[in-house]
Coordinates of C-alpha atoms and ligand atoms in Angstrom, one line a residue:
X22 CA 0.0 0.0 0.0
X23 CA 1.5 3.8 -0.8
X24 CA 0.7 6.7 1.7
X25 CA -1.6 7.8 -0.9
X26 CA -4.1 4.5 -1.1
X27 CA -7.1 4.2 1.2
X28 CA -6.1 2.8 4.5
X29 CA -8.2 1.0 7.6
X30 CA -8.8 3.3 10.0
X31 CA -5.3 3.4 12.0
X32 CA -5.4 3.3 16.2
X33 CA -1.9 3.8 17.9
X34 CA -1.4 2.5 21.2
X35 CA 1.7 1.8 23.6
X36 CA 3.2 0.2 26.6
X37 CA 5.7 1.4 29.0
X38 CA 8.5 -1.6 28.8
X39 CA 8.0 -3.1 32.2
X40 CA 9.2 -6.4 31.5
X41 CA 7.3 -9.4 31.8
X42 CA 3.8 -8.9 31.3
X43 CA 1.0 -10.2 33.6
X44 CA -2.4 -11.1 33.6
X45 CA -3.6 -7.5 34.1
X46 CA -1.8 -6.8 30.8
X47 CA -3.6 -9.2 29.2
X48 CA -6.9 -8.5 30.3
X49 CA -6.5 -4.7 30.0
X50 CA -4.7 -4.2 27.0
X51 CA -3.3 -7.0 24.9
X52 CA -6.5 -9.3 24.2
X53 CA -8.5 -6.2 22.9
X54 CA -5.2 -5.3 20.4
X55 CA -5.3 -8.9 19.1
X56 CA -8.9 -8.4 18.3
X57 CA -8.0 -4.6 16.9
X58 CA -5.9 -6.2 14.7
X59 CA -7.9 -7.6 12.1
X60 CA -10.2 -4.1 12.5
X61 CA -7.7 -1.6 12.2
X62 CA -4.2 -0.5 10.7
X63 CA -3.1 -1.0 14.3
X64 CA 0.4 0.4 15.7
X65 CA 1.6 -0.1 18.7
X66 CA 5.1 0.7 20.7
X67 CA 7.4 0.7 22.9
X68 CA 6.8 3.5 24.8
X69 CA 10.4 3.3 26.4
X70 CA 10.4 7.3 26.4
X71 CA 7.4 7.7 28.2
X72 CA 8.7 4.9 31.0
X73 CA 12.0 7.6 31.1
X74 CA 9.3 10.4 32.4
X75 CA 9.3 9.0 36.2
X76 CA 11.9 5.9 35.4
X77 CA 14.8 7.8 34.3
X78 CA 17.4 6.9 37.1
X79 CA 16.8 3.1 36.3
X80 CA 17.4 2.3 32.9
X81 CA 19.7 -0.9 33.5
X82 CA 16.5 -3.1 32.5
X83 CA 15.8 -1.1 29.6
X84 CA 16.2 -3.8 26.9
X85 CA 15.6 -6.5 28.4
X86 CA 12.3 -5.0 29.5
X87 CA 11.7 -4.3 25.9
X88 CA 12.7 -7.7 24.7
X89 CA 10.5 -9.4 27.4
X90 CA 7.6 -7.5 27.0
X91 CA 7.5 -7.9 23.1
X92 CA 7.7 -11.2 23.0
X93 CA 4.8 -11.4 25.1
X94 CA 2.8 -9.4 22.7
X95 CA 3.8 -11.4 20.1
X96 CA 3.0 -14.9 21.8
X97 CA -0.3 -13.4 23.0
X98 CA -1.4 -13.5 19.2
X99 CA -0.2 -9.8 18.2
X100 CA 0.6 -10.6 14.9
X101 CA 3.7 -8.3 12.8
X102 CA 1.8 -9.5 9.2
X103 CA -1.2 -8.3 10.4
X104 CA 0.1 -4.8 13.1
X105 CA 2.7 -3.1 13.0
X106 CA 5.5 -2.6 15.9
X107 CA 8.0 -0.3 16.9
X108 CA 10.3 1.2 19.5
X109 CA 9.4 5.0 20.1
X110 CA 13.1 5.7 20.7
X111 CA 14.2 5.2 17.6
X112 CA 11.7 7.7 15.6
X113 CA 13.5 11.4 17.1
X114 CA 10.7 12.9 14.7
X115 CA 8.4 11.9 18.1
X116 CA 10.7 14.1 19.8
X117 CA 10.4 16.9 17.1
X118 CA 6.9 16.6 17.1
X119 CA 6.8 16.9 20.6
X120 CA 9.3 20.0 20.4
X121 CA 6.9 21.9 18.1
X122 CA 3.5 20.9 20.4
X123 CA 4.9 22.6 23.4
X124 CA 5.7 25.6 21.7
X125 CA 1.9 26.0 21.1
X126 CA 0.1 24.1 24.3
X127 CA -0.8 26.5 27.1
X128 CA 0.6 25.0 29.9
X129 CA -2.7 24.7 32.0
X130 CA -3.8 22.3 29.5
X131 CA -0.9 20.4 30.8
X132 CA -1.3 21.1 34.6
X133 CA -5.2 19.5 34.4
X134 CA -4.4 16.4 33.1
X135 CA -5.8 14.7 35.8
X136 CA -3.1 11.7 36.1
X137 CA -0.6 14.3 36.5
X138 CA -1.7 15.8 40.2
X139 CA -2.6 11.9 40.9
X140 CA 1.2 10.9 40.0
X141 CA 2.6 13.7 41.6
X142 CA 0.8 13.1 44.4
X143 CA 1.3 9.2 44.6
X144 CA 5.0 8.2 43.5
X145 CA 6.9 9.1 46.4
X146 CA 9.7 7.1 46.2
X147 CA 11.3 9.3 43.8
X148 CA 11.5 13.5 42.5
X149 CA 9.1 13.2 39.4
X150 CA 8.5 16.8 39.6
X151 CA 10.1 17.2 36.5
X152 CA 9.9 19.1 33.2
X153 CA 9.7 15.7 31.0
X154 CA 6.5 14.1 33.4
X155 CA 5.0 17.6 32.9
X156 CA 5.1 17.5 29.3
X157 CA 4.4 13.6 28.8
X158 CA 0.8 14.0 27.8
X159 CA 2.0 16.3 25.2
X160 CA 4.3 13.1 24.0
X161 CA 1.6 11.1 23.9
X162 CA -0.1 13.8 21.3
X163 CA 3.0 13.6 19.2
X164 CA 3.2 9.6 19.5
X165 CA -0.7 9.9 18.2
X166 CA -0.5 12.8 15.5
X167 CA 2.5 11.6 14.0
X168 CA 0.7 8.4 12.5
X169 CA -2.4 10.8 11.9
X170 CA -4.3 7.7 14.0
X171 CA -8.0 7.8 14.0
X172 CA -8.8 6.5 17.1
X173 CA -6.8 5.5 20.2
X174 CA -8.0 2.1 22.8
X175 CA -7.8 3.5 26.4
X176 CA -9.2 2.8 29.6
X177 CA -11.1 5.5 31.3
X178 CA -8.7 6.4 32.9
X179 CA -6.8 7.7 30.1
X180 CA -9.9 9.6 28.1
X181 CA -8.5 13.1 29.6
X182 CA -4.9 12.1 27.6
X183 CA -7.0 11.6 24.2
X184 CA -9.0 15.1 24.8
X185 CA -5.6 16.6 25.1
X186 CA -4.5 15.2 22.1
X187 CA -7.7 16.3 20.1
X188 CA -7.7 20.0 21.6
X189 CA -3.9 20.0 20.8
X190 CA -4.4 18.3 17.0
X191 CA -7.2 21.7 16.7
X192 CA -4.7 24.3 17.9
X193 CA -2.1 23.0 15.2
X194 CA -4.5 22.7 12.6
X195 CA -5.7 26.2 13.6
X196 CA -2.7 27.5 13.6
X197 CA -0.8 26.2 11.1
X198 CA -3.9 24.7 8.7
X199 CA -4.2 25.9 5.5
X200 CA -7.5 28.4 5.5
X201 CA -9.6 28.6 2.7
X202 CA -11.9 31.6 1.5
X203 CA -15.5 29.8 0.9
X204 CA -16.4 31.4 -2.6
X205 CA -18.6 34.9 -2.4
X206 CA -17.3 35.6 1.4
X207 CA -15.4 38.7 2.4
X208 CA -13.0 38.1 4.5
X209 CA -8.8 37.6 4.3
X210 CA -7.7 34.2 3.5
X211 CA -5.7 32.1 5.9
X212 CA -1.6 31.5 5.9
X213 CA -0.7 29.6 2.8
X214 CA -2.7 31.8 0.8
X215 CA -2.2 35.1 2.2
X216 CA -0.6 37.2 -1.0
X217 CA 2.4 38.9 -0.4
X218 CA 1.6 42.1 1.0
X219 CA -1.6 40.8 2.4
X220 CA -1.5 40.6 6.2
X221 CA -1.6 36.9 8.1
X222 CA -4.8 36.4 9.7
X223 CA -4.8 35.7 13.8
X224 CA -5.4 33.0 15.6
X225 CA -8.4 34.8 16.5
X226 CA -9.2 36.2 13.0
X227 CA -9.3 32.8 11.9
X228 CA -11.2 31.4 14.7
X229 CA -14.0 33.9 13.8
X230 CA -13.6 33.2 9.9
X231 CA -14.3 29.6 10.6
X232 CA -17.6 30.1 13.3
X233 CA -19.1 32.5 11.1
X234 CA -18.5 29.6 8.4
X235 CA -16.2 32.5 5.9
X236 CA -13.7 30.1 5.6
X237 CA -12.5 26.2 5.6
X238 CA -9.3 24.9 7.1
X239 CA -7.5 22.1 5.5
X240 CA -6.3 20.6 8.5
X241 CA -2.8 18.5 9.2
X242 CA -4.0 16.3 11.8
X243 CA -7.2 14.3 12.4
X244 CA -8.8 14.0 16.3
X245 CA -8.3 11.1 17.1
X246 CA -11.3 9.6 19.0
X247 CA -11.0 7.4 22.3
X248 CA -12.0 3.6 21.9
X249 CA -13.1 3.2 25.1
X250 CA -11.9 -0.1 26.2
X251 CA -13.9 -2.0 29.0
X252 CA -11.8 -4.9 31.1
X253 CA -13.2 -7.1 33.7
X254 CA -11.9 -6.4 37.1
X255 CA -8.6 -8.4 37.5
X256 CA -7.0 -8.6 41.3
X257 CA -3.9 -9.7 42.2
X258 CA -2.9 -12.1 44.7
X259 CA -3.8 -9.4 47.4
X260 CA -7.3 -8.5 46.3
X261 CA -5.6 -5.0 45.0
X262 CA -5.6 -4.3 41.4
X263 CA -2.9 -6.5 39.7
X264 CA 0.3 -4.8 39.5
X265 CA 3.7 -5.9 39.4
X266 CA 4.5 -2.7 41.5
X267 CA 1.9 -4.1 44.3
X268 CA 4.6 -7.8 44.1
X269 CA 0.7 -9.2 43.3
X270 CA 0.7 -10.4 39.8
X271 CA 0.8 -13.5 37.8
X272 CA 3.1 -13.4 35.2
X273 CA 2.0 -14.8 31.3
X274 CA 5.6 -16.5 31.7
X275 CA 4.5 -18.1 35.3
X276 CA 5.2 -21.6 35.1
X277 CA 2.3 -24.2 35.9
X278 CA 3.8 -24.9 39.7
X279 CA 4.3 -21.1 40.4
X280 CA 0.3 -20.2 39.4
X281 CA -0.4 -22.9 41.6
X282 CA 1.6 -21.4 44.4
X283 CA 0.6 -17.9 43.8
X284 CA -3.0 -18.7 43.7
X285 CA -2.6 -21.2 46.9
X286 CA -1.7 -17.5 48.7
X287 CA -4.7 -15.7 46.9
X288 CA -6.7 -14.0 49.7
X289 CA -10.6 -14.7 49.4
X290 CA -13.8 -13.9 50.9
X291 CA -12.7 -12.5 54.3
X292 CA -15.9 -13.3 56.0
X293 CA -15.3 -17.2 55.6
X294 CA -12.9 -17.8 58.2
X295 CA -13.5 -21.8 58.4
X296 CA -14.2 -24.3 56.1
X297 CA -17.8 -25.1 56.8
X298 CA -18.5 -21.4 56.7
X299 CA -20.7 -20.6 53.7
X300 CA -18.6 -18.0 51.5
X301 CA -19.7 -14.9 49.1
X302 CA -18.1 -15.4 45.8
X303 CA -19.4 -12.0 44.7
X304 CA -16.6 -10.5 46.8
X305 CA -14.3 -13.4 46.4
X306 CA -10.8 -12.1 44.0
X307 CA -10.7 -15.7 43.5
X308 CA -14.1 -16.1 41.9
X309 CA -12.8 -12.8 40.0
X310 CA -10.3 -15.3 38.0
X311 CA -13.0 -17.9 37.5
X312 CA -15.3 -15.6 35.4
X313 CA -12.1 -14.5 33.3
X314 CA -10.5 -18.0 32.9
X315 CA -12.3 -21.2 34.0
X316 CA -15.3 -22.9 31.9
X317 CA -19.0 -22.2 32.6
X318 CA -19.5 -25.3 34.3
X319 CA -17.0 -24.6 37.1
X320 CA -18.1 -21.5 37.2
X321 CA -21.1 -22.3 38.1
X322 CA -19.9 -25.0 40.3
X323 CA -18.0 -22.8 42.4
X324 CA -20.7 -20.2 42.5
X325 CA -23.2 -22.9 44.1
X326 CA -20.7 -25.0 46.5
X327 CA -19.1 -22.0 48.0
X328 CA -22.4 -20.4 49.1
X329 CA -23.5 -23.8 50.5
X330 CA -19.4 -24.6 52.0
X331 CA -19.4 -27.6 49.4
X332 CA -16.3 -26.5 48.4
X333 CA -13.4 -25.2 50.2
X334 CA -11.3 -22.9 49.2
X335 CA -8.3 -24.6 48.8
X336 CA -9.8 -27.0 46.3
X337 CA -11.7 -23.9 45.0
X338 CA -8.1 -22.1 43.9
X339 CA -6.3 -26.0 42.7
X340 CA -9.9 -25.1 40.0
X341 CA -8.6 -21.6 39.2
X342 CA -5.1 -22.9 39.3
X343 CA -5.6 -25.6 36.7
X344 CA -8.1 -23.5 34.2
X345 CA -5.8 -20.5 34.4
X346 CA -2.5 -23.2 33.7
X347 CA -4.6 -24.4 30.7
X348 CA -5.3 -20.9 29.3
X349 CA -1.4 -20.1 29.6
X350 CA 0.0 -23.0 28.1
X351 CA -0.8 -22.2 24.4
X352 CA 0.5 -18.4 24.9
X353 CA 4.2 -20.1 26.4
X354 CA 4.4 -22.4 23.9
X355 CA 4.2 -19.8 21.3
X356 CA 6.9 -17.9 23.2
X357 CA 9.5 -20.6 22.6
X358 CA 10.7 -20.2 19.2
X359 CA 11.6 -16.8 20.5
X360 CA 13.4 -17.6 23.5
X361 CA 14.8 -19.9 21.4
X362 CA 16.3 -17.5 19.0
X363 CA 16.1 -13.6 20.6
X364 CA 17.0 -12.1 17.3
X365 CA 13.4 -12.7 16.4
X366 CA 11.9 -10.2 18.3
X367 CA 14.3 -7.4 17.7
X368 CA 13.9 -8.4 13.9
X369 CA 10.2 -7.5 14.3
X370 CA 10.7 -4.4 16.0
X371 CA 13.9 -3.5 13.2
X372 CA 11.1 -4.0 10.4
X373 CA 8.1 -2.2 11.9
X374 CA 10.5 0.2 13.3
X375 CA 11.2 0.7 9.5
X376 CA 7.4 1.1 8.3
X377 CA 6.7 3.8 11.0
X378 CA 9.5 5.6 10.5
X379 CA 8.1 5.8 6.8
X380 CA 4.6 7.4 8.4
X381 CA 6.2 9.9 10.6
X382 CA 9.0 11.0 8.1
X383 CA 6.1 11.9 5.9
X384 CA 4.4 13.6 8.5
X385 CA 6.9 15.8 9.6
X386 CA 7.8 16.9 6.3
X387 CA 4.0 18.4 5.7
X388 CA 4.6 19.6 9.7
X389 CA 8.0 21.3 8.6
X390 CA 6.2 23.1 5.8
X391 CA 2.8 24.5 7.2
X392 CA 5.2 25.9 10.3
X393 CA 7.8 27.1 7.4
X394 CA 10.8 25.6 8.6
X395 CA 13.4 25.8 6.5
Ligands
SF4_242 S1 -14.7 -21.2 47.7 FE1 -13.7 -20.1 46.1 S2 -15.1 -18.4 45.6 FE2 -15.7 -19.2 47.6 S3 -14.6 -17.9 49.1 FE3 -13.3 -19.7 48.7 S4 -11.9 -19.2 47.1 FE4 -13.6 -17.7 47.1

């Protein structure tokens, strides 16, 4: 396909490299990209950047964390024939991209990003009152805009990043856009087709052309819309959120003996102290995994025996163990030919790597010419 040709509507989405993924991962991200896939010209990266903004003074597990974490997209069913994958890194027009977007974003835009105060507020451990976590949402824009993505998958929590990225995508296009005089209408036309001694409009001159519907802009960049992405609630070990932050996760790389033992520790309905006691699954993190990963008839099994005390919970978690060990077993095995050989993964990254860099050279060179850079 050439630039020029119709495309799928692309989404762009990314993932701090953090290693190992877990079953959070999965459930929140990764499952919905595999179904994206085959919907979408879907892009996703490396975000190792963005895991800089509060991680810079602990890079040593950079690559690995890359190398890990892609080869657990990949044996999850991401698929580089049908997406394409690259590391943010190694595109500096992101970087440029992201130069020319804070030249132009009011910087209250970027103190009411509501994760920001949240962050500030919650990682104590080290100073991320920084210039680079400040501006991060603005990254995200450039990561975004660069691929002029349609749409991007996000939780709610991240809808306020994609607003952002829409209100920033209009003050470019407003600003830099090419304005057109709609035929008959009085009014000065717009940057690149101001005549010589004709005066450039303001922002606010063309803001006004545009509402009272004198003039068109041809914008640069679409606004991207959020794909909202519901996940079932998935709790770690502890009952908490999974996180491998919290030390409560269960890794996609877990081996069968280790779920076991992890799950063996989950907590469960506090209210049943002894085995005869009748339990609650509805507040149970272990009945939590059940609904995600075991088959409708334990499911259901569980759901009756633990409000009678049928079951117990130890035999109640060997069932989640053994359901969640069959679901994993397909996504390790394809995982092997790529432990087996490395060079695989980075070869997928190298080529996608190659086909973005393709997308956001050609973006910056229509960027570089409606801001007139030389
Ligand atoms: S039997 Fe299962 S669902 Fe019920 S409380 Fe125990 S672990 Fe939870």
């Amino acid at each position: 396909m050439t630039l020029d040709t119709p495309r799928r509507p692309r989404i762009l989405s990314g993932m701090r490299p953090t290693g190992k993924l877990h079953l959070g991962n999965l459930v929140g991200a990764l499952q919905n990209w595999v179904k994206l896939q085959d919907v979408y010209d879907s892009f996703h990266f490396v975000a190792d950047w963005h895991m800089l903004t509060t991680g810079y003074d602990n890079t040593r597990s950079l690559r690995q964390d890359t190398w890990e974490m892609v080869a657990d997209w990949l044996a999850c069913g991401l698929d580089p024939n049908k997406a394409t994958f690259f590391i943010q890194s190694r595109l500096p027009e992101h970087a440029e991209l992201h130069l020319l977007f804070s030249m132009i974003t009011p910087l209250g835009w970027l103190e009411r990003v509501p994760t920001y105060k949240e962050q500030l507020e919650n990682i104590k451990d080290h100073d991320i009152n920084t210039y680079g976590f400040l501006g991060y949402p603005l990254l995200q824009a450039a990561d975004i805009l660069i691929y002029k993505a349609n749409a991007v998958p996000v939780g709610e929590d991240q809808v306020p990043h994609v607003e952002l990225t829409r209100e920033v995508a209009r003050r470019f296009n407003l600003i830099y856009g090419q304005l057109e005089r709609i035929a008959g209408a009085r009014c000065a036309s717009g940057s690149q087709k101001s005549g010589a001694g004709e005066p450039e409009p303001s922002i606010e001159q063309k803001a006004e052309y545009l509402n009272k519907g004198l003039a068109q802009l041809r914008p640069i960049f679409p606004e991207p819309e959020a794909l909202l992405t519901s996940s079932p609630r998935l709790p770690g070990t502890d009952g908490r959120k999974m996180s491998k932050s919290y030390g409560n996760a269960v890794f996609l790389t877990d081996a069968p003996a280790v779920v076991s033992k992890k799950l063996a520790t989950m907590v469960t309905d506090p209210a049943r102290k002894r085995r005869t006691d009748p339990g609650n699954p509805d507040v149970c993190p272990v009945f939590d995994l059940h609904k995600i990963f075991s088959s409708a008839e334990t499911l259901d099994r569980v759901n009756r025996e633990c409000r009678t005390a049928e079951i117990g919970c130890v035999d109640c978690k060997k069932l989640a163990a053994g359901h969640l060990n069959a679901f994993l077993a397909p996504i390790q095995e394809r995982r092997k030919p790529y432990e087996q050989n490395p060079r695989k993964v980075w070869d997928v990254l190298e080529e996608g790597t190659a086909k973005a860099r393709t997308v956001a050279q050609a973006t910056m060179a229509e960027v570089r010419a409606a801001v007139r850079l030389a």
